[in-house]
Amino acid sequence: MKKSLFLLFLLVSLLFIVVACSDQESAGETGKGSSDEEVNAEENANESADKEITIAIDQNFVTLDPHNAGDTVSIYGIRSMYEGLVGFDEEMNVVPVLAEDYQVSDDALEYTFQLKEGVTFHDGEPFNAEAVKANFKRIIDDDSLRAHRNVQYIDTVEVLGDYEIKFTLNQPFSAMLNKFAMIPLASPKALDDESKDLGLNPVGTGPFKFEEWNQGDSLVVSKYEGYYENDKTNVEQVTFKPVPENGARAAMLQTGEADFVYPVPQQNAGDFEDVEGVEVTETPSTIARYVSINTFNEPFNDVKVRQAMNYAVDKNAYLQVVKNGFGNPLDSTMSSQTQYYSQQDTYDFDLEKAKELMAEAGYKDGFEAEIWGNTSSETVTGMEFIKQQLSQIGIDVKIQSMEEGTLSDEIYTPATPEEAKVQMWYVSWSPSSGDADGATRSLFSSEYLPPEGANTAYYDNSEVTDWINEANETSDAAEQEEIYKNIQSTVYEEAPWIFLASDVILSGSKTNLEGVYVLPDGSVSIANAKLK
Amino acid sequence: MWQYIIKRILGLIPLLLVISFVIFMFIHLIPGDPARLMAGKDATLEEVEEVRQSLGLHEPFVKQYISYMGNLLQGDLGYSIKSGAPVVDLILDRVMPTLGLTFLSIIWALVIGILIGVLSAVFRDKWPDRLGMLTAVSGISLPNFWLGLVLIQLFSVQLGLFPTGGDDAGWKSYILPSFALGAGIMAMIARFTRSSLVNTLKQEFIRTGRAKGLSGTSIVFGHALKNSLIPVVTVAGLQFGFLLGGSVVVETVFSFPGLGRLLIDSIQFRDYPVIQAEILFFSLQFILVNLLVDILYSYLNPKIRYD
């Protein structure tokens, strides 16, 4: 009996030791800097404590390699430390950043940039045309990098002077400037240094420099004192903290653990109305929400049926029921925040007209159909709403909610339109760099039917396909705008989708924090962060 | 005894081989194409194929398995598809927080659970028993994610005592998640302790003790409790394995950087190498805990002998 008691005691003490050790280790991990830095950090702690902010976000960072990030969270984590030749302003217009100015040749094949002088990377290396070239060389040579896709049309990179560089394309590409904005530039020294993984040791030119990244947990960046516009921010340190659970993330704004929270879940937006010192901001996004209709098969190959479906769905009711009242009806094939957006006359809810169109198409008594979507609760609510609305014109919709992987397989693997089983798909789209090409080509060009692309409506209009290619071949912005206007009105009219809504993004901020905002593409910008 | 332990440990090897094969097979059978997920929705077929080649996913299933096992035996668990980091590093980073959390949960589940169980047994059918069992039933019935959210509202938002999540506030970060995680087991331990102790208290050696004039406390804690612990140890041991499963949910609610959250992140991304390694790790832990429980038996009850 004594033996057993002793063993129990031993076991319990072992557990305590393990717990204690793990505490110590996690404490040890957070202080990775050298001991000198730690001493300095402690001395400064009192001064700078009120100049530090925490931003709670919904997902983990995947990588910090500036040329290999594909997810929004990694992209804006990287943008906090890096800059490109051009970048996006608050409305997602392309503006010069490290470039002083740029010119595009008339044939849309040559892009010449004049660079800012006096810019240094965080490691002290000077920023110049050679540094830019080194970055593009890496991306062009290594086709496993995600940014490689952005440079696929670049033929040559030519250094014209210390601060001038020219890119020549092998074919015109209307979204090229947006793609330049998606390429952050790293220090050439860091690119060459093979002993350090660039994805773990970022070195850029941005207003904030890398401090530490606990993978799967927080990313910490601190003010770069050598930044060329030193008054851009007065924040000393920014911590990005991934908090996947919606309720917990919203709570952090209430407890003061976070200064900025994104996204604020729609159902929590009301919680902050009476909370002093906190405000919730709505940002229109580039996210378009719709139901894509497989136009290849009967009865959906009849444009009248598709228009009837659009008239039968009440978009305002949709916003109330599914989106808690947040968002705007989708009044084009892309959101109002996308390049060359042109507003269309919406299909206002009109049951009479819908029934008329159904009768004209020969489906007076309706038909049976299937709608697919993923398993998220919002998607399921959305699909139920569509089912209920379409039942008003006799369409009996069966809901198929599938796990994301299964869904992706079912939709993207059929080799020909004949094999595709999808009828309706409840989904959303957001162009990765806010450009009209990204919001059009893979969705509506007949060259991009699955499995080649994401034209899951199997929309096939040779005029539209030609326009999409034409828009690329000109450098004249007015001409491009005109072409995209035609594309939008034609596609909207032919209704390969049920056009539902464009999302708004909700973020919460302490009122004493300014200049941190969310861009329409869902990325958080901290470059202008100011604490009052 | 030692012979038995060594035999059991050797027996683990074929077991783990079978498990690894089953895991490998299942993960590759579930639908969803990591190459497409990785390439992004606006990728062309060509780009998707490039990614597939670079991940080695175009190889036949058996060949993939053999090369995976070959690397595994050299201690190489491969690289994460998602971040490119070595899987071993990812897991090692997350092991200690999760182990800390589970151990803390089981410790207080044992301490409070046994206490409630003893009080309920001693005051059987009186109010402490009713209160104790009400707590126990609640503990089993409340889902841990819900309990977690309520705890955050109460102790973080309203009272401001603990952080809402993460693990950077030292021991304070462990309190709420371990509570949410351990509540179910605490309840189960309380019920098992009660019923086992009630039975023991009816036995003859207890009557002898009372006849000898021993005090109530020394009868319960000195004699009866020890004899009632076997079912409790079994439950605690088995539940420890399930705790790891529970940590998946609780770590997500509390944005706690442990193995559970890593698993969720990896499953969403079809990050095969990480999922495989994690499930293998969980299985190994489950098996080892069971072995430990078997060994503990023989100490608690010398009548049990393994030969």
PDB file of C-alpha atoms in Angstrom, chain B residues 90-292:
ATOM      1  CA  LEU B  90       5.815  22.085 -36.139  1.00  0.00           C
ATOM      2  CA  ILE B  91       4.879  19.286 -33.770  1.00  0.00           C
ATOM      3  CA  LEU B  92       7.680  19.859 -31.273  1.00  0.00           C
ATOM      4  CA  ASP B  93       6.662  23.525 -31.033  1.00  0.00           C
ATOM      5  CA  ARG B  94       3.138  22.529 -30.089  1.00  0.00           C
ATOM      6  CA  VAL B  95       3.698  19.500 -27.855  1.00  0.00           C
ATOM      7  CA  MET B  96       4.543  21.248 -24.611  1.00  0.00           C
ATOM      8  CA  PRO B  97       1.584  23.666 -24.524  1.00  0.00           C
ATOM      9  CA  THR B  98      -0.833  20.825 -25.264  1.00  0.00           C
ATOM     10  CA  LEU B  99       0.742  18.439 -22.744  1.00  0.00           C
ATOM     11  CA  GLY B 100       0.720  21.201 -20.140  1.00  0.00           C
ATOM     12  CA  LEU B 101      -2.933  21.840 -20.819  1.00  0.00           C
ATOM     13  CA  THR B 102      -3.972  18.186 -20.699  1.00  0.00           C
ATOM     14  CA  PHE B 103      -1.970  17.430 -17.565  1.00  0.00           C
ATOM     15  CA  LEU B 104      -3.380  20.442 -15.784  1.00  0.00           C
ATOM     16  CA  SER B 105      -6.884  19.390 -16.812  1.00  0.00           C
ATOM     17  CA  ILE B 106      -6.444  15.852 -15.562  1.00  0.00           C
ATOM     18  CA  ILE B 107      -4.862  16.994 -12.300  1.00  0.00           C
ATOM     19  CA  TRP B 108      -7.657  19.225 -11.256  1.00  0.00           C
ATOM     20  CA  ALA B 109     -10.232  16.824 -12.667  1.00  0.00           C
ATOM     21  CA  LEU B 110      -8.743  14.159 -10.348  1.00  0.00           C
ATOM     22  CA  VAL B 111      -8.484  16.415  -7.304  1.00  0.00           C
ATOM     23  CA  ILE B 112     -11.940  17.982  -7.551  1.00  0.00           C
ATOM     24  CA  GLY B 113     -13.575  14.884  -9.017  1.00  0.00           C
ATOM     25  CA  ILE B 114     -12.374  12.612  -6.225  1.00  0.00           C
ATOM     26  CA  LEU B 115     -13.297  15.197  -3.607  1.00  0.00           C
ATOM     27  CA  ILE B 116     -16.836  15.511  -4.947  1.00  0.00           C
ATOM     28  CA  GLY B 117     -17.056  11.723  -5.253  1.00  0.00           C
ATOM     29  CA  VAL B 118     -15.974  11.168  -1.635  1.00  0.00           C
ATOM     30  CA  LEU B 119     -18.327  13.809  -0.260  1.00  0.00           C
ATOM     31  CA  SER B 120     -21.207  12.382  -2.282  1.00  0.00           C
ATOM     32  CA  ALA B 121     -20.485   8.841  -1.113  1.00  0.00           C
ATOM     33  CA  VAL B 122     -20.100   9.784   2.539  1.00  0.00           C
ATOM     34  CA  PHE B 123     -23.192  11.957   2.576  1.00  0.00           C
ATOM     35  CA  ARG B 124     -25.089   9.614   0.326  1.00  0.00           C
ATOM     36  CA  ASP B 125     -28.625  10.811  -0.528  1.00  0.00           C
ATOM     37  CA  LYS B 126     -28.186  13.977   1.505  1.00  0.00           C
ATOM     38  CA  TRP B 127     -27.753  17.477   0.009  1.00  0.00           C
ATOM     39  CA  PRO B 128     -23.971  17.357  -0.570  1.00  0.00           C
ATOM     40  CA  ASP B 129     -24.551  14.199  -2.633  1.00  0.00           C
ATOM     41  CA  ARG B 130     -27.307  15.840  -4.674  1.00  0.00           C
ATOM     42  CA  LEU B 131     -25.264  18.987  -5.242  1.00  0.00           C
ATOM     43  CA  GLY B 132     -22.189  16.955  -6.168  1.00  0.00           C
ATOM     44  CA  MET B 133     -24.050  14.795  -8.647  1.00  0.00           C
ATOM     45  CA  LEU B 134     -25.785  17.837 -10.138  1.00  0.00           C
ATOM     46  CA  THR B 135     -22.329  19.299 -10.784  1.00  0.00           C
ATOM     47  CA  ALA B 136     -21.218  15.994 -12.250  1.00  0.00           C
ATOM     48  CA  VAL B 137     -24.186  15.678 -14.594  1.00  0.00           C
ATOM     49  CA  SER B 138     -23.676  19.263 -15.751  1.00  0.00           C
ATOM     50  CA  GLY B 139     -19.998  18.627 -16.326  1.00  0.00           C
ATOM     51  CA  ILE B 140     -20.738  15.669 -18.577  1.00  0.00           C
ATOM     52  CA  SER B 141     -23.586  17.325 -20.437  1.00  0.00           C
ATOM     53  CA  LEU B 142     -22.106  20.733 -21.221  1.00  0.00           C
ATOM     54  CA  PRO B 143     -20.176  20.723 -24.491  1.00  0.00           C
ATOM     55  CA  ASN B 144     -16.664  22.023 -23.870  1.00  0.00           C
ATOM     56  CA  PHE B 145     -16.707  24.647 -26.605  1.00  0.00           C
ATOM     57  CA  TRP B 146     -19.835  26.168 -25.069  1.00  0.00           C
ATOM     58  CA  LEU B 147     -18.351  26.037 -21.602  1.00  0.00           C
ATOM     59  CA  GLY B 148     -15.233  27.716 -23.008  1.00  0.00           C
ATOM     60  CA  LEU B 149     -17.204  30.593 -24.508  1.00  0.00           C
ATOM     61  CA  VAL B 150     -19.176  31.091 -21.281  1.00  0.00           C
ATOM     62  CA  LEU B 151     -15.943  31.115 -19.279  1.00  0.00           C
ATOM     63  CA  ILE B 152     -14.467  33.737 -21.622  1.00  0.00           C
ATOM     64  CA  GLN B 153     -17.541  35.936 -21.253  1.00  0.00           C
ATOM     65  CA  LEU B 154     -17.595  35.575 -17.483  1.00  0.00           C
ATOM     66  CA  PHE B 155     -13.949  35.567 -16.415  1.00  0.00           C
ATOM     67  CA  SER B 156     -12.346  37.573 -19.229  1.00  0.00           C
ATOM     68  CA  VAL B 157     -14.915  40.038 -20.482  1.00  0.00           C
ATOM     69  CA  GLN B 158     -16.949  40.673 -17.312  1.00  0.00           C
ATOM     70  CA  LEU B 159     -14.430  40.099 -14.521  1.00  0.00           C
ATOM     71  CA  GLY B 160     -11.202  40.667 -16.431  1.00  0.00           C
ATOM     72  CA  LEU B 161      -9.352  37.993 -14.429  1.00  0.00           C
ATOM     73  CA  PHE B 162      -7.902  35.873 -17.227  1.00  0.00           C
ATOM     74  CA  PRO B 163      -6.927  36.458 -20.857  1.00  0.00           C
ATOM     75  CA  THR B 164      -9.416  35.380 -23.528  1.00  0.00           C
ATOM     76  CA  GLY B 165      -6.866  33.079 -25.120  1.00  0.00           C
ATOM     77  CA  GLY B 166      -3.360  32.481 -26.338  1.00  0.00           C
ATOM     78  CA  ASP B 167      -0.564  31.234 -24.115  1.00  0.00           C
ATOM     79  CA  ASP B 168       1.482  34.360 -23.554  1.00  0.00           C
ATOM     80  CA  ALA B 169       0.114  35.275 -20.127  1.00  0.00           C
ATOM     81  CA  GLY B 170       1.972  32.396 -18.373  1.00  0.00           C
ATOM     82  CA  TRP B 171      -0.041  30.217 -15.997  1.00  0.00           C
ATOM     83  CA  LYS B 172      -3.041  32.480 -16.308  1.00  0.00           C
ATOM     84  CA  SER B 173      -3.539  31.412 -19.911  1.00  0.00           C
ATOM     85  CA  TYR B 174      -3.878  27.792 -18.814  1.00  0.00           C
ATOM     86  CA  ILE B 175      -6.645  28.242 -16.247  1.00  0.00           C
ATOM     87  CA  LEU B 176      -9.736  28.742 -18.415  1.00  0.00           C
ATOM     88  CA  PRO B 177      -8.873  26.260 -21.198  1.00  0.00           C
ATOM     89  CA  SER B 178      -7.907  23.535 -18.740  1.00  0.00           C
ATOM     90  CA  PHE B 179     -11.153  24.094 -16.871  1.00  0.00           C
ATOM     91  CA  ALA B 180     -13.198  23.835 -20.063  1.00  0.00           C
ATOM     92  CA  LEU B 181     -11.246  20.767 -21.115  1.00  0.00           C
ATOM     93  CA  GLY B 182     -11.313  18.953 -17.764  1.00  0.00           C
ATOM     94  CA  ALA B 183     -14.947  19.532 -16.785  1.00  0.00           C
ATOM     95  CA  GLY B 184     -16.250  16.387 -18.469  1.00  0.00           C
ATOM     96  CA  ILE B 185     -13.624  14.121 -16.921  1.00  0.00           C
ATOM     97  CA  MET B 186     -14.006  15.727 -13.537  1.00  0.00           C
ATOM     98  CA  ALA B 187     -17.673  14.819 -13.681  1.00  0.00           C
ATOM     99  CA  MET B 188     -16.964  11.263 -14.749  1.00  0.00           C
ATOM    100  CA  ILE B 189     -14.348  10.771 -12.049  1.00  0.00           C
ATOM    101  CA  ALA B 190     -16.751  12.126  -9.438  1.00  0.00           C
ATOM    102  CA  ARG B 191     -19.418   9.597 -10.429  1.00  0.00           C
ATOM    103  CA  PHE B 192     -17.031   6.655 -10.542  1.00  0.00           C
ATOM    104  CA  THR B 193     -15.466   7.567  -7.198  1.00  0.00           C
ATOM    105  CA  ARG B 194     -18.878   7.838  -5.621  1.00  0.00           C
ATOM    106  CA  SER B 195     -20.250   4.512  -6.819  1.00  0.00           C
ATOM    107  CA  SER B 196     -17.021   2.663  -6.141  1.00  0.00           C
ATOM    108  CA  LEU B 197     -16.654   4.149  -2.678  1.00  0.00           C
ATOM    109  CA  VAL B 198     -20.282   3.436  -1.813  1.00  0.00           C
ATOM    110  CA  ASN B 199     -19.620  -0.236  -2.613  1.00  0.00           C
ATOM    111  CA  THR B 200     -16.393  -0.356  -0.659  1.00  0.00           C
ATOM    112  CA  LEU B 201     -17.983   1.241   2.392  1.00  0.00           C
ATOM    113  CA  LYS B 202     -20.426  -1.682   2.528  1.00  0.00           C
ATOM    114  CA  GLN B 203     -17.670  -4.265   2.769  1.00  0.00           C
ATOM    115  CA  GLU B 204     -16.713  -6.242   5.817  1.00  0.00           C
ATOM    116  CA  PHE B 205     -13.257  -4.835   6.426  1.00  0.00           C
ATOM    117  CA  ILE B 206     -14.819  -1.399   6.822  1.00  0.00           C
ATOM    118  CA  ARG B 207     -17.220  -2.755   9.390  1.00  0.00           C
ATOM    119  CA  THR B 208     -14.224  -4.262  11.179  1.00  0.00           C
ATOM    120  CA  GLY B 209     -12.536  -0.874  11.096  1.00  0.00           C
ATOM    121  CA  ARG B 210     -15.547   0.818  12.608  1.00  0.00           C
ATOM    122  CA  ALA B 211     -15.744  -1.886  15.248  1.00  0.00           C
ATOM    123  CA  LYS B 212     -12.100  -1.205  16.076  1.00  0.00           C
ATOM    124  CA  GLY B 213     -13.194   2.368  16.764  1.00  0.00           C
ATOM    125  CA  LEU B 214     -11.402   4.108  13.886  1.00  0.00           C
ATOM    126  CA  SER B 215     -12.595   7.618  13.099  1.00  0.00           C
ATOM    127  CA  GLY B 216     -14.757   8.280  10.013  1.00  0.00           C
ATOM    128  CA  THR B 217     -11.994  10.216   8.250  1.00  0.00           C
ATOM    129  CA  SER B 218      -9.377   7.537   8.707  1.00  0.00           C
ATOM    130  CA  ILE B 219     -11.785   4.865   7.498  1.00  0.00           C
ATOM    131  CA  VAL B 220     -12.666   6.780   4.340  1.00  0.00           C
ATOM    132  CA  PHE B 221      -9.270   8.170   3.418  1.00  0.00           C
ATOM    133  CA  GLY B 222      -7.039   5.561   5.045  1.00  0.00           C
ATOM    134  CA  HIS B 223      -8.804   2.391   3.964  1.00  0.00           C
ATOM    135  CA  ALA B 224     -11.876   2.729   1.760  1.00  0.00           C
ATOM    136  CA  LEU B 225     -10.660   5.275  -0.784  1.00  0.00           C
ATOM    137  CA  LYS B 226      -7.527   3.371  -1.789  1.00  0.00           C
ATOM    138  CA  ASN B 227      -9.583   0.303  -2.405  1.00  0.00           C
ATOM    139  CA  SER B 228     -12.002   2.230  -4.589  1.00  0.00           C
ATOM    140  CA  LEU B 229      -9.432   3.793  -6.855  1.00  0.00           C
ATOM    141  CA  ILE B 230      -9.053   1.086  -9.504  1.00  0.00           C
ATOM    142  CA  PRO B 231     -12.066   2.059 -11.612  1.00  0.00           C
ATOM    143  CA  VAL B 232     -11.116   5.696 -11.152  1.00  0.00           C
ATOM    144  CA  VAL B 233      -7.610   5.085 -12.500  1.00  0.00           C
ATOM    145  CA  THR B 234      -9.057   3.258 -15.492  1.00  0.00           C
ATOM    146  CA  VAL B 235     -11.416   6.085 -16.270  1.00  0.00           C
ATOM    147  CA  ALA B 236      -8.776   8.762 -15.798  1.00  0.00           C
ATOM    148  CA  GLY B 237      -6.347   6.877 -18.020  1.00  0.00           C
ATOM    149  CA  LEU B 238      -8.797   6.241 -20.812  1.00  0.00           C
ATOM    150  CA  GLN B 239     -10.089   9.767 -20.647  1.00  0.00           C
ATOM    151  CA  PHE B 240      -6.600  11.148 -20.941  1.00  0.00           C
ATOM    152  CA  GLY B 241      -6.581   9.940 -24.512  1.00  0.00           C
ATOM    153  CA  PHE B 242      -9.897  11.601 -25.160  1.00  0.00           C
ATOM    154  CA  LEU B 243      -8.592  14.798 -23.610  1.00  0.00           C
ATOM    155  CA  LEU B 244      -6.240  15.073 -26.545  1.00  0.00           C
ATOM    156  CA  GLY B 245      -9.281  14.911 -28.814  1.00  0.00           C
ATOM    157  CA  GLY B 246     -11.067  17.512 -26.713  1.00  0.00           C
ATOM    158  CA  SER B 247      -8.047  19.750 -26.962  1.00  0.00           C
ATOM    159  CA  VAL B 248      -8.780  20.115 -30.674  1.00  0.00           C
ATOM    160  CA  VAL B 249     -11.977  21.986 -29.877  1.00  0.00           C
ATOM    161  CA  VAL B 250     -10.858  23.806 -26.747  1.00  0.00           C
ATOM    162  CA  GLU B 251      -7.596  25.025 -28.272  1.00  0.00           C
ATOM    163  CA  THR B 252      -9.509  26.500 -31.172  1.00  0.00           C
ATOM    164  CA  VAL B 253     -11.928  28.316 -28.875  1.00  0.00           C
ATOM    165  CA  PHE B 254      -9.085  29.724 -26.774  1.00  0.00           C
ATOM    166  CA  SER B 255      -6.739  30.308 -29.752  1.00  0.00           C
ATOM    167  CA  PHE B 256      -4.229  28.202 -27.846  1.00  0.00           C
ATOM    168  CA  PRO B 257      -1.147  27.330 -29.920  1.00  0.00           C
ATOM    169  CA  GLY B 258      -1.211  23.575 -29.344  1.00  0.00           C
ATOM    170  CA  LEU B 259      -1.449  20.339 -31.299  1.00  0.00           C
ATOM    171  CA  GLY B 260      -5.232  20.445 -31.513  1.00  0.00           C
ATOM    172  CA  ARG B 261      -5.291  23.732 -33.339  1.00  0.00           C
ATOM    173  CA  LEU B 262      -2.493  22.611 -35.604  1.00  0.00           C
ATOM    174  CA  LEU B 263      -4.604  19.585 -36.526  1.00  0.00           C
ATOM    175  CA  ILE B 264      -7.632  21.725 -37.385  1.00  0.00           C
ATOM    176  CA  ASP B 265      -5.521  24.092 -39.466  1.00  0.00           C
ATOM    177  CA  SER B 266      -3.901  21.175 -41.265  1.00  0.00           C
ATOM    178  CA  ILE B 267      -7.148  19.341 -42.002  1.00  0.00           C
ATOM    179  CA  GLN B 268      -8.664  22.476 -43.505  1.00  0.00           C
ATOM    180  CA  PHE B 269      -5.694  22.712 -45.826  1.00  0.00           C
ATOM    181  CA  ARG B 270      -5.342  18.977 -46.587  1.00  0.00           C
ATOM    182  CA  ASP B 271      -1.819  19.214 -45.219  1.00  0.00           C
ATOM    183  CA  TYR B 272      -1.259  15.410 -45.440  1.00  0.00           C
ATOM    184  CA  PRO B 273       2.182  15.157 -43.819  1.00  0.00           C
ATOM    185  CA  VAL B 274       1.132  17.145 -40.754  1.00  0.00           C
ATOM    186  CA  ILE B 275      -2.193  15.330 -40.343  1.00  0.00           C
ATOM    187  CA  GLN B 276      -0.466  11.951 -40.632  1.00  0.00           C
ATOM    188  CA  ALA B 277       2.201  12.829 -38.121  1.00  0.00           C
ATOM    189  CA  GLU B 278      -0.298  14.247 -35.660  1.00  0.00           C
ATOM    190  CA  ILE B 279      -2.648  11.285 -35.773  1.00  0.00           C
ATOM    191  CA  LEU B 280       0.297   8.953 -35.416  1.00  0.00           C
ATOM    192  CA  PHE B 281       1.444  10.961 -32.419  1.00  0.00           C
ATOM    193  CA  PHE B 282      -2.025  10.916 -30.854  1.00  0.00           C
ATOM    194  CA  SER B 283      -2.260   7.135 -31.361  1.00  0.00           C
ATOM    195  CA  LEU B 284       1.138   6.595 -29.785  1.00  0.00           C
ATOM    196  CA  GLN B 285       0.137   8.679 -26.810  1.00  0.00           C
ATOM    197  CA  PHE B 286      -3.119   6.766 -26.421  1.00  0.00           C
ATOM    198  CA  ILE B 287      -1.296   3.441 -26.472  1.00  0.00           C
ATOM    199  CA  LEU B 288       1.346   4.559 -23.996  1.00  0.00           C
ATOM    200  CA  VAL B 289      -1.234   5.892 -21.566  1.00  0.00           C
ATOM    201  CA  ASN B 290      -3.082   2.569 -21.692  1.00  0.00           C
ATOM    202  CA  LEU B 291       0.141   0.747 -20.977  1.00  0.00           C
ATOM    203  CA  LEU B 292       0.766   3.024 -18.006  1.00  0.00           C
TER     204      LEU B 292
END
